XYZ file of C-alpha atoms in Angstrom:
583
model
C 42.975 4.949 -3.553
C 44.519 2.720 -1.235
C 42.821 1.947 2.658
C 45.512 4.217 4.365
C 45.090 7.229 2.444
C 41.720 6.812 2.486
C 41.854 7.296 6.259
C 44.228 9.939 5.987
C 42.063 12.227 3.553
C 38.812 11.060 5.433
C 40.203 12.282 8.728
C 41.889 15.608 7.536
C 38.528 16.242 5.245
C 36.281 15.604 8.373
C 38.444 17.336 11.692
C 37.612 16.428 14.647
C 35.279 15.930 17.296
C 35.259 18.985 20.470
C 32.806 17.783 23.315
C 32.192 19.348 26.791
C 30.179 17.079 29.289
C 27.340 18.713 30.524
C 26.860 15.790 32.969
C 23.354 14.303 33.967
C 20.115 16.595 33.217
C 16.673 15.791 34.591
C 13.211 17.264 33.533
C 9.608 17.655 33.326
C 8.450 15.095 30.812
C 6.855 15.901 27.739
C 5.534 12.316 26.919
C 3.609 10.996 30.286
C 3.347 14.395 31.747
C 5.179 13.738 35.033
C 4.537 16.856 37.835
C 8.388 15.449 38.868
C 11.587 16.019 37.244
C 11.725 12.380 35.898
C 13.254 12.542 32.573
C 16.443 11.628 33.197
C 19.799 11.890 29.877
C 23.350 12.323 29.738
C 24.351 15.772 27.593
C 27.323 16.751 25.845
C 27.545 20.049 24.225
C 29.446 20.202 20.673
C 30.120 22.798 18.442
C 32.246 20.379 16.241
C 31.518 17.178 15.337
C 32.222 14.813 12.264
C 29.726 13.033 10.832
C 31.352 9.524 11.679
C 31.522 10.042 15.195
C 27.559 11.320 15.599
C 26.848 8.310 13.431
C 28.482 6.300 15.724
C 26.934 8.124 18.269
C 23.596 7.505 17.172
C 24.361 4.011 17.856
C 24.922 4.456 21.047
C 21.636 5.876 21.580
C 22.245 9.556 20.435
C 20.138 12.530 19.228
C 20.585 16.001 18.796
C 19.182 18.982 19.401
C 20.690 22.114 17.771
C 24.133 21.569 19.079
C 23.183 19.713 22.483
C 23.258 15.885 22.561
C 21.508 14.213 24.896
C 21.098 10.372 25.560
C 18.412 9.278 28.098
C 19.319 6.821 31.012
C 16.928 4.311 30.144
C 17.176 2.136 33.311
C 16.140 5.465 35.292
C 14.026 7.577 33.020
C 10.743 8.083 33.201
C 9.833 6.853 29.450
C 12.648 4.764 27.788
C 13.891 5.792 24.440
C 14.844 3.479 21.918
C 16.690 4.550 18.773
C 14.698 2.673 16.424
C 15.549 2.554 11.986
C 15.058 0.348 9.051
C 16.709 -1.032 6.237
C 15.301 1.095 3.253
C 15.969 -1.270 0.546
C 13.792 -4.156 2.398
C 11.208 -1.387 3.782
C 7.426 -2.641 2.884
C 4.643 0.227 2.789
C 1.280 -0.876 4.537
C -2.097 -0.125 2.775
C -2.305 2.587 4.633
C 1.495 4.249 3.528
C 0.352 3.363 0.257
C -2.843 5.309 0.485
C -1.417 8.431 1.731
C 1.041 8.787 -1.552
C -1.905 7.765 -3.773
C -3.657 10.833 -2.068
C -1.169 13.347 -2.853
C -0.992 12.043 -6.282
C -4.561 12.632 -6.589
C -4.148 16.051 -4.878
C -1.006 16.692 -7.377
C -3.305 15.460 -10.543
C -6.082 18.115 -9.303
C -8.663 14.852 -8.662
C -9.377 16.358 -5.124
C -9.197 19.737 -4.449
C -7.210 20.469 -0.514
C -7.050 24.256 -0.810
C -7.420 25.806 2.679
C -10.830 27.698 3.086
C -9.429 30.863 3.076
C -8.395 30.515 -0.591
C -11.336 29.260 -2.169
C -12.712 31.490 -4.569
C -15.128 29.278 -7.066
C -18.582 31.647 -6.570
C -20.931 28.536 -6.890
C -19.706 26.865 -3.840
C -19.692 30.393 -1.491
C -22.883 31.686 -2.881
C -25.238 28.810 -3.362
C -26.092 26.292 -1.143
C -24.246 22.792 -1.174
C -27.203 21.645 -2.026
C -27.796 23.328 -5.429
C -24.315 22.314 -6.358
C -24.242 19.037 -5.958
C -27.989 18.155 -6.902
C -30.754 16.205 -5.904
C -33.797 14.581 -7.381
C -33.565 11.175 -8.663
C -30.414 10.794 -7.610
C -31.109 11.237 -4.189
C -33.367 8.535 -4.262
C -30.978 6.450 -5.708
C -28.899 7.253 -3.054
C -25.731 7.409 -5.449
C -22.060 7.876 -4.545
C -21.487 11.738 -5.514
C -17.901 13.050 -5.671
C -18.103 14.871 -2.243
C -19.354 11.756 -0.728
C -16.243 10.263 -1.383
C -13.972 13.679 -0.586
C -15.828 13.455 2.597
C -15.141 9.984 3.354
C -11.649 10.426 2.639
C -11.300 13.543 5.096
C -12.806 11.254 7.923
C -10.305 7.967 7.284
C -7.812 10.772 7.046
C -9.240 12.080 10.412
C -8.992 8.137 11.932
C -5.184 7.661 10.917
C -4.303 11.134 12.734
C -6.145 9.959 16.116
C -4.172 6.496 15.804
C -1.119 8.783 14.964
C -1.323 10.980 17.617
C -2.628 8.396 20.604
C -6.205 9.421 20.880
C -7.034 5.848 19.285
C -4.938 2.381 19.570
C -2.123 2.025 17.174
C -3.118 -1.832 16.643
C -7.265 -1.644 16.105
C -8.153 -2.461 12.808
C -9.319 0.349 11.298
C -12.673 0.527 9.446
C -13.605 1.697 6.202
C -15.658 5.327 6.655
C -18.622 5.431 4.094
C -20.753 8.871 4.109
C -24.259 8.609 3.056
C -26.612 10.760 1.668
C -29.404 11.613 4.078
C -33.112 11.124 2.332
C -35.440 14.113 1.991
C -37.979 12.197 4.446
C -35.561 12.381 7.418
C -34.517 15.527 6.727
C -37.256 17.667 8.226
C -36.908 15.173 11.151
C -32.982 15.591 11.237
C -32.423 18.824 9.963
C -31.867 20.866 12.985
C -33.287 25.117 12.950
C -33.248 26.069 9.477
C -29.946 24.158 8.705
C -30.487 21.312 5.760
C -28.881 18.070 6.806
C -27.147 16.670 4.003
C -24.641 13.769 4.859
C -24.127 11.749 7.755
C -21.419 8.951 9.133
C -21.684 6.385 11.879
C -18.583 5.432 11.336
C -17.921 6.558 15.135
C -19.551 3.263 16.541
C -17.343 0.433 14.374
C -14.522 2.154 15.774
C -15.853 1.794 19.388
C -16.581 -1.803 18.692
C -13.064 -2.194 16.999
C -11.617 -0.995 20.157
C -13.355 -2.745 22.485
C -12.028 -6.016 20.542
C -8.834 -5.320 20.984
C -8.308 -3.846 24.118
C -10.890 -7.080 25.466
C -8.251 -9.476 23.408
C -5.036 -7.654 25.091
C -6.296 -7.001 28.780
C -9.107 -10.423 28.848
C -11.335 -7.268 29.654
C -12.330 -3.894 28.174
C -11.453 -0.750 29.819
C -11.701 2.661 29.428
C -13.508 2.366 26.367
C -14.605 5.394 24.235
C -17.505 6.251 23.431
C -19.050 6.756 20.021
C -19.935 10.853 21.263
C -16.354 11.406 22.509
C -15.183 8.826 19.162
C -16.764 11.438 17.014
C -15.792 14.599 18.924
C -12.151 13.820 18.717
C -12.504 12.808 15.014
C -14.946 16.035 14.239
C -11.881 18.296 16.273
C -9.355 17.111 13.992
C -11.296 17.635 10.251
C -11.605 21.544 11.543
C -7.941 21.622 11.943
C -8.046 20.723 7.956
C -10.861 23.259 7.661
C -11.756 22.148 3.551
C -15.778 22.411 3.725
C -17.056 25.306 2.062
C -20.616 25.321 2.411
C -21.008 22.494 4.700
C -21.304 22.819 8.490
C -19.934 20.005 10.548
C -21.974 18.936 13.610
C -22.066 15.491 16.263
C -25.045 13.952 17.609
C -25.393 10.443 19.649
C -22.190 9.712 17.953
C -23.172 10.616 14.313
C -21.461 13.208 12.284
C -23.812 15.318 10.329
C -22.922 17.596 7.189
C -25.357 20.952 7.259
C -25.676 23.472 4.512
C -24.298 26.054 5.932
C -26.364 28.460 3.673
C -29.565 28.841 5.502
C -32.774 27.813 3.583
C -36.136 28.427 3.453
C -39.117 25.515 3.422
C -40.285 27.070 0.151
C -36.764 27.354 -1.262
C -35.688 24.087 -0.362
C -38.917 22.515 -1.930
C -38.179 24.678 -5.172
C -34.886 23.371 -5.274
C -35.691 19.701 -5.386
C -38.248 19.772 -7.603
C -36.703 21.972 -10.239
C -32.969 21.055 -10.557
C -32.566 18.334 -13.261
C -29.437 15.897 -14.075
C -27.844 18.413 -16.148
C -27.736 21.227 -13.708
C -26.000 18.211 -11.458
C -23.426 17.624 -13.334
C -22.828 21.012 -14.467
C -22.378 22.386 -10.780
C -20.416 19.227 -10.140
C -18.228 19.661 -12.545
C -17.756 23.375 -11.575
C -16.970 22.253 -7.962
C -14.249 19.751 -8.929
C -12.465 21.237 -11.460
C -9.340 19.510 -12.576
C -6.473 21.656 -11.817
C -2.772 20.023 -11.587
C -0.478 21.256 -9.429
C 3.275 21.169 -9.117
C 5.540 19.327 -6.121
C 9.020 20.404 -5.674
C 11.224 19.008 -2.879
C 14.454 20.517 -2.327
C 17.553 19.404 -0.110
C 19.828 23.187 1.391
C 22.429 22.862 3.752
C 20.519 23.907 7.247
C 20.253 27.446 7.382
C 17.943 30.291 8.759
C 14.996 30.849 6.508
C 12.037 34.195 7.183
C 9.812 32.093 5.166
C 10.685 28.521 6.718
C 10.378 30.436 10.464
C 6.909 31.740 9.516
C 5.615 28.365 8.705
C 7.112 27.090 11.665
C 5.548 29.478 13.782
C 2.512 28.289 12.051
C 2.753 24.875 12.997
C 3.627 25.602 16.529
C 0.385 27.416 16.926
C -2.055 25.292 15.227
C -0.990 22.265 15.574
C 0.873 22.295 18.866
C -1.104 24.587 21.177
C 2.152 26.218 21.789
C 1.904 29.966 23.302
C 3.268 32.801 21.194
C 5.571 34.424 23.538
C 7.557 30.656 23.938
C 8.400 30.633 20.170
C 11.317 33.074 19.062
C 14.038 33.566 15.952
C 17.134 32.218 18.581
C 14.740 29.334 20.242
C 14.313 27.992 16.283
C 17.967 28.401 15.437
C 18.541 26.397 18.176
C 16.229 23.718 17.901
C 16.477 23.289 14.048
C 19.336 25.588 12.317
C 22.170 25.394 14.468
C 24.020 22.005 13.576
C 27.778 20.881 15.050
C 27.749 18.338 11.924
C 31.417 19.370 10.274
C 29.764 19.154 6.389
C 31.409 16.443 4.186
C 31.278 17.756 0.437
C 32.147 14.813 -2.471
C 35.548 14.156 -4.268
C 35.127 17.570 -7.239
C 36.967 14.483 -9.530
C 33.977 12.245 -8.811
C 36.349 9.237 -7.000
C 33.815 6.323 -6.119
C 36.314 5.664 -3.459
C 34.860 8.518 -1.949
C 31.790 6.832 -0.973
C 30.185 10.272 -0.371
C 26.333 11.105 -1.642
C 25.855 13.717 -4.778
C 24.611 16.236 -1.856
C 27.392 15.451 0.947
C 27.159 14.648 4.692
C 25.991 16.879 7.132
C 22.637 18.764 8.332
C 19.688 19.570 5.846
C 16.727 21.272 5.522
C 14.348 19.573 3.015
C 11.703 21.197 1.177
C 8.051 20.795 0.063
C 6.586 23.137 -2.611
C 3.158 22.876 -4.150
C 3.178 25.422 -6.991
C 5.785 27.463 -5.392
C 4.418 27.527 -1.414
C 6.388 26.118 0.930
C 4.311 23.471 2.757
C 6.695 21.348 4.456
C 9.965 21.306 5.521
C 11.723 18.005 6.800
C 14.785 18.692 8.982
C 17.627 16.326 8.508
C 21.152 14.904 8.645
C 22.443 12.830 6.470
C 25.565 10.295 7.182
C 27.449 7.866 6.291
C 25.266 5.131 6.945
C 21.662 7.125 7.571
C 19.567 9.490 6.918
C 18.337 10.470 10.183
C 15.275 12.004 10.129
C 14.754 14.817 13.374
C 11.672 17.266 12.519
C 9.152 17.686 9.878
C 7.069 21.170 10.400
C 4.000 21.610 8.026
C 1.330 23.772 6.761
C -1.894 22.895 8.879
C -3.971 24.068 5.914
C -2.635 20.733 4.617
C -2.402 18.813 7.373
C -5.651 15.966 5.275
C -2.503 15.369 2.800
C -0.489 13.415 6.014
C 3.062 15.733 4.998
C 4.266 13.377 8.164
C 3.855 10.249 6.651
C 4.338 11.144 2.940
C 7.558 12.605 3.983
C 8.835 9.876 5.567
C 8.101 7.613 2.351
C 10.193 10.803 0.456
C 13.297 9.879 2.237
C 13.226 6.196 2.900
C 13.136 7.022 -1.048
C 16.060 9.240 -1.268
C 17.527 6.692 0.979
C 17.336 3.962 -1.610
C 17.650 6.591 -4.892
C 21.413 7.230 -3.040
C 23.072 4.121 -2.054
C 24.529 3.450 -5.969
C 26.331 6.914 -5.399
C 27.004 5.722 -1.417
C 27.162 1.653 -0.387
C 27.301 2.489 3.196
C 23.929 4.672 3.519
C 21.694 1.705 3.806
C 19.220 2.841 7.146
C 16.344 5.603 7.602
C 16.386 6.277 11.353
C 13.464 7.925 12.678
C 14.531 9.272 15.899
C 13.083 7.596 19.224
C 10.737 4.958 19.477
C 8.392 5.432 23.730
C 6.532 1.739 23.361
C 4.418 3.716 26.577
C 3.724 6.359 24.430
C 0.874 6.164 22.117
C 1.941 8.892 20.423
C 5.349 7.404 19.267
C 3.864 3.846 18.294
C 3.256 5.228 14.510
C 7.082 4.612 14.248
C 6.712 1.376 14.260
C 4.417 0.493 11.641
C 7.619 1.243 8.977
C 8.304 -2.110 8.892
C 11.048 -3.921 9.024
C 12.272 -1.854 11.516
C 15.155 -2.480 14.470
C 15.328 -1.507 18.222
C 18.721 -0.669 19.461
C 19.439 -2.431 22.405
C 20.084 0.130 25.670
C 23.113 -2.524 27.025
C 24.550 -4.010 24.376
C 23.986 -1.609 21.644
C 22.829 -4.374 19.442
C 19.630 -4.098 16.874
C 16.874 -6.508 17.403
C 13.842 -6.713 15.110
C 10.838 -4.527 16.508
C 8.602 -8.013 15.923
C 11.070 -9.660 18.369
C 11.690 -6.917 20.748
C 7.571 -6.106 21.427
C 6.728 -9.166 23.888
C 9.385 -7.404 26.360
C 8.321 -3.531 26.085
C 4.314 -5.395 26.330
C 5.615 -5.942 29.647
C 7.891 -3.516 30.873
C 9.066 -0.554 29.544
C 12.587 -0.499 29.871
C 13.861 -3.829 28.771
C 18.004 -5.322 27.741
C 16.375 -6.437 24.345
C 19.258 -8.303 23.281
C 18.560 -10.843 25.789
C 15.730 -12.579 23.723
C 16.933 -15.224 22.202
C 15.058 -18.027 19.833
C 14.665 -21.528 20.905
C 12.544 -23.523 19.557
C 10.455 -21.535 18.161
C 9.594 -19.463 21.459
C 11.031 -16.760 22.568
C 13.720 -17.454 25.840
C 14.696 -14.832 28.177
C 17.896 -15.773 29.780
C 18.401 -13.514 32.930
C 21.646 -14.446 34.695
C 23.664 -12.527 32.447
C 21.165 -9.626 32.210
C 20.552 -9.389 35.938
C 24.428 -8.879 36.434
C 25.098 -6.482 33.227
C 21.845 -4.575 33.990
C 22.917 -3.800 37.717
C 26.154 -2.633 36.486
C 24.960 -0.474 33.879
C 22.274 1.441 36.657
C 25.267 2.139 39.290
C 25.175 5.931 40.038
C 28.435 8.128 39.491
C 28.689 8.478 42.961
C 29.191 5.124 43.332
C 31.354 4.672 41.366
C 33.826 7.464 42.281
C 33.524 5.680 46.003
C 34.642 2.485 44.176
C 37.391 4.899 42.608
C 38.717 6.034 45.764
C 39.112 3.154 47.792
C 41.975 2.217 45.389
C 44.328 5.005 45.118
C 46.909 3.901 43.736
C 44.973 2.201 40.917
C 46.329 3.088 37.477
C 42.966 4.543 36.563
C 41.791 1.081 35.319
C 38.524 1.254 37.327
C 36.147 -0.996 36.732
C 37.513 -2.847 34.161
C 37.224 0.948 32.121
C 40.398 1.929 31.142
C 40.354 5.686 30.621
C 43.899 6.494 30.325
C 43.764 7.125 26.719
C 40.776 9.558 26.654
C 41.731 11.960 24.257
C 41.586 15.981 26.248
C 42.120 19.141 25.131
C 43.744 21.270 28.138
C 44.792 24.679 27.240
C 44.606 24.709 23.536
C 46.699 21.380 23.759
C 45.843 17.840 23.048
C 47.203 14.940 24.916
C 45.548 11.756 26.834
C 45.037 11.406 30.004
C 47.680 9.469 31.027
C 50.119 11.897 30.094
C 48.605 14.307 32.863
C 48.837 11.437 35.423
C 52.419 12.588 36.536
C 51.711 15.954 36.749
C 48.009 15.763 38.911
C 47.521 15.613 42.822
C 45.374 13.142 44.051
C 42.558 15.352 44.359
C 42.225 16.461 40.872
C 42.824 13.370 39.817
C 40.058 11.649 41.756
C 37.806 14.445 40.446
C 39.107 13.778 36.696
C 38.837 10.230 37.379
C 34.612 10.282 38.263
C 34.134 12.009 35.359
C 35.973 10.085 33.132
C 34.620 6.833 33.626
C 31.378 8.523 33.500
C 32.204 10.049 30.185
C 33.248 6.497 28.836
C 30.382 4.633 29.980
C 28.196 7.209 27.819
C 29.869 7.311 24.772
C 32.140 4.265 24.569
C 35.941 3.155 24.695
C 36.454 4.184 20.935
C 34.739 7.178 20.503
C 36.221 8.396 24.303
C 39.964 7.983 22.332
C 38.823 9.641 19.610
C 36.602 12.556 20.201
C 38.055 15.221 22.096
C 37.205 16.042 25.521
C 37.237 19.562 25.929
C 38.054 20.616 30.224
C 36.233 23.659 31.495
């Protein structure tokens, strides 16, 4: 197929573009909790678009929501928002990406068992006390490494990496290893608290204290608002009850331990009848029956976006658990909006199976991915794939699940599918994940998928993340093409910033005054040219220059501010070739 008709059948197959400029929008902000209307974007509303232009969109500095777009004015805005992606086929997992798929392998292979308390139904572990189940005796005093020990462990690392994830803990402390140990019968009587048997117990509370106070004393020459181990463990004991998987174990913090009770309430004489009487091969018995290996099934599947009962229930779900949201502010219309409704026009590949196509096995457009163990739906990924991306925009997941880290895991599934599709599609190449806040602790997660790119706010240029962080350090809105290596250091050259940046923060007011003191300009302003903005007027399509002859001077001064607004949002090119529907 030659270049032209390429075009041709590209353009027919994919329409074209209807926008309506909904102008500047400012608002509460959900990120540094600002009383004042300080989040400051640019929307356009769409109810048509082709996958090409929001892809070129997104590289502008783009997202969606439902059918709203909205692109923040970083020079103004409260907390800028970078667009921020990586290569998938030179992505590099960390230790701890890698130890979040092993887990769900394990999970999968029935080596740990993550079923939410309400669903347990093995008799030993509700009846008896953890205790019985696990054993004691000589193994106690050997003080060896029993299978819940390590479960436990693992629930409390898991525990860490959500804190870090959601800003409760530095993104850049190294994290230490959690150990559980085995509490001796001699401390228990001085432990035990009431008629509860203390079991376990962590410390791990105070390394992380200490591994915080290193870096945050290496960063700031001092250390400052340090936590401490009691408010280290709260936070950490908080999130393992969102996980809620410890039947027959009650969860307590004191001076910055973390205890594990029997929750089963015991008697002196039973508890002394109990150690003495158990032997090894009761232990391993009851061990056995506590752990028992059962495999389970993973299914992910890729549907057009579409409204689901059973994806809207789970959503609810999450809202509610995980979110704190209230239940009156979640609603059928307010999800369709957020997450079903999509302006992507959907590409579908060539039914003869042309390479030339360049088009994935699935298509372009907007998906909704989903997560099945053994038939329930525990996470669904919503998504849009394009020509050169798949850009990830929400993940929503069972919090009876939420030790299994669905966010992370997910994000590994389609930097995957990313890779697993670019022999059917050379262009896809990128996994963008959305906005990247370097003020927001919350959003710093992003960047450990590394290699990953910042897209500069002036220039619309990617810079590496490793080359871009000494500017956000300092500021948060920064031109991050501006860096620049020489030898060996990193230069900021400001002349050309300074003049580009002060351009680029002019209001629209000003620049319709600018607009007006030259009448009889031929609405070149600014060095924009905007004569060849593409308008729909009446069911008709025509550029703007056409309408020139026919306008007052009025109109066209109003026409005029909002054009060159317009442009400066989306660009020259996609101003031409999007249309720009008048109200």
């Amino acid at each position: 197929m030659s270049s032209k008709k390429r075009n041709e059948a590209s353009s027919s197959r994919g329409g074209e573009s209807i926008v309506a400029d909904c102008g500047r929008n400012t608002s509460t902000c959900g990120y540094c909790k600002s009383p004042t209307r300080s989040s400051i974007s640019h929307g356009l509303w769409t109810e048509r678009l082709t996958v090409n232009d929001y892809q070129a969109l997104l590289d502008r500095g783009w997202r969606r929501s439902g059918c709203y777009l909205y692109k923040p004015e970083m020079a103004k805005t409260c907390c800028p928002s970078y667009t921020i992606r990586l290569r998938a086929s030179g992505f590099l997992p960390s230790k701890e990406q890698q130890r979040v798929r092993r887990k769900l392998e394990r999970f999968l292979d029935g080596e740990v068992d993550l079923k939410p308390r309400e669903q347990r139904e093995d008799p030993d572990v509700s009846s008896e006390p953890v205790r019985k189940s696990l054993g004691s005796g000589k193994r106690e005093q050997n003080n060896e490494v029993e299978p819940i020990m390590k479960d436990l462990s693992e629930q409390i690392g898991n525990a860490v990496e959500r804190c870090i994830q959601s800003g409760e803990f530095p993104s850049n402390i190294q994290i230490p290893k959690s150990s559980v140990k085995k509490v001796l019968s001699a401390k228990r009587k001085k432990l035990a608290e009431g008629s509860e048997e203390l079991l376990y117990t962590t410390n791990i509370a105070f390394p992380i204290v200490a591994a915080i106070k290193q870096t945050q004393t290496s960063q700031k020459g001092e250390g400052s608002n340090i936590l401490s181990p009691e408010t280290v463990s709260e936070k950490l004991l908080s999130e393992m009850n969102k996980v809620g998987e410890f039947p027959g174990l009650a969860i307590k913090v004191c001076k910055g331990h973390i205890n594990f009770f029997s929750a089963t309430q015991v008697t002196s004489s039973e508890r002394d009848e109990g150690e003495s009487h158990l032997s090894a091969t009761t232990t391993t018995k009851s061990s056995s029956n506590n752990l028992q290996v059962r495999k389970r099934k993973l299914d992910i599947h890729l549907k057009r976006s579409s409204f689901d009962p059973e994806e809207y229930e789970l959503y609810k779900r999450y809202q509610l658990r995980v979110h704190n949201d209230e239940p009156e502010s979640i609603s059928e219309n307010s999800y369709k909006r957020f997450l079903v409704d999509t302006p992507l026009i959907e590409v579908l590949p060539s039914r003869d199976g042309d390479d030339d196509e360049n088009v994935p096995p699935c298509g372009f457009g907007s998906y909704h991915q989903q997560y099945r163990v053994d038939g329930r739906l525990i996470a669904v990924g919503v998504i849009d794939i394009l020509p050169k991306c798949l850009s990830s925009k929400y993940l929503f997941w069972d919090p009876d699940f939420a030790s299994l880290s669905l966010g992370n895991y997910s994000a590994l599934q389609e930097i995957d599918w990313v890779k697993q599709n670019q022999a059917h599609c050379s262009t896809l190449e990128y996994y963008y994940l959305g906005y990247y806040i370097h003020s927001c602790n919350k959003m710093r997660y992003k960047a450990a998928y590394r290699p990953s790119e910042l897209l500069c706010p002036l220039r619309y240029q990617w810079v590496p993340f490793e080359v871009a962080k000494p500017l956000l350090d300092k500021k948060p809105y920064s031109v991050l093409s501006d860096l620049t290596k020489a030898s060996g250091t990193l230069v900021e050259s400001t002349s050309e910033r300074e003049d580009m940046a002060q351009r680029d923060t002019i209001d629209n007011d000003k620049e319709m005054n600018n607009s007006d003191e030259d009448s009889d300009s031929d609405s070149s302003v600014n060095g924009n040219d905007i004569t060849n903005i593409l308008i729909s007027l009446n069911g008709a399509r025509l550029r703007y220059k056409d309408l020139l002859r026919i306008m007052n001077m009025e109109f066209r001064k109003q026409l005029e501010s909002m054009f060159i607004s317009y442009q400066k949002v989306v660009g020259a090119e996609l101003s031409e070739r999007m249309v720009y529907e008048l109200q």
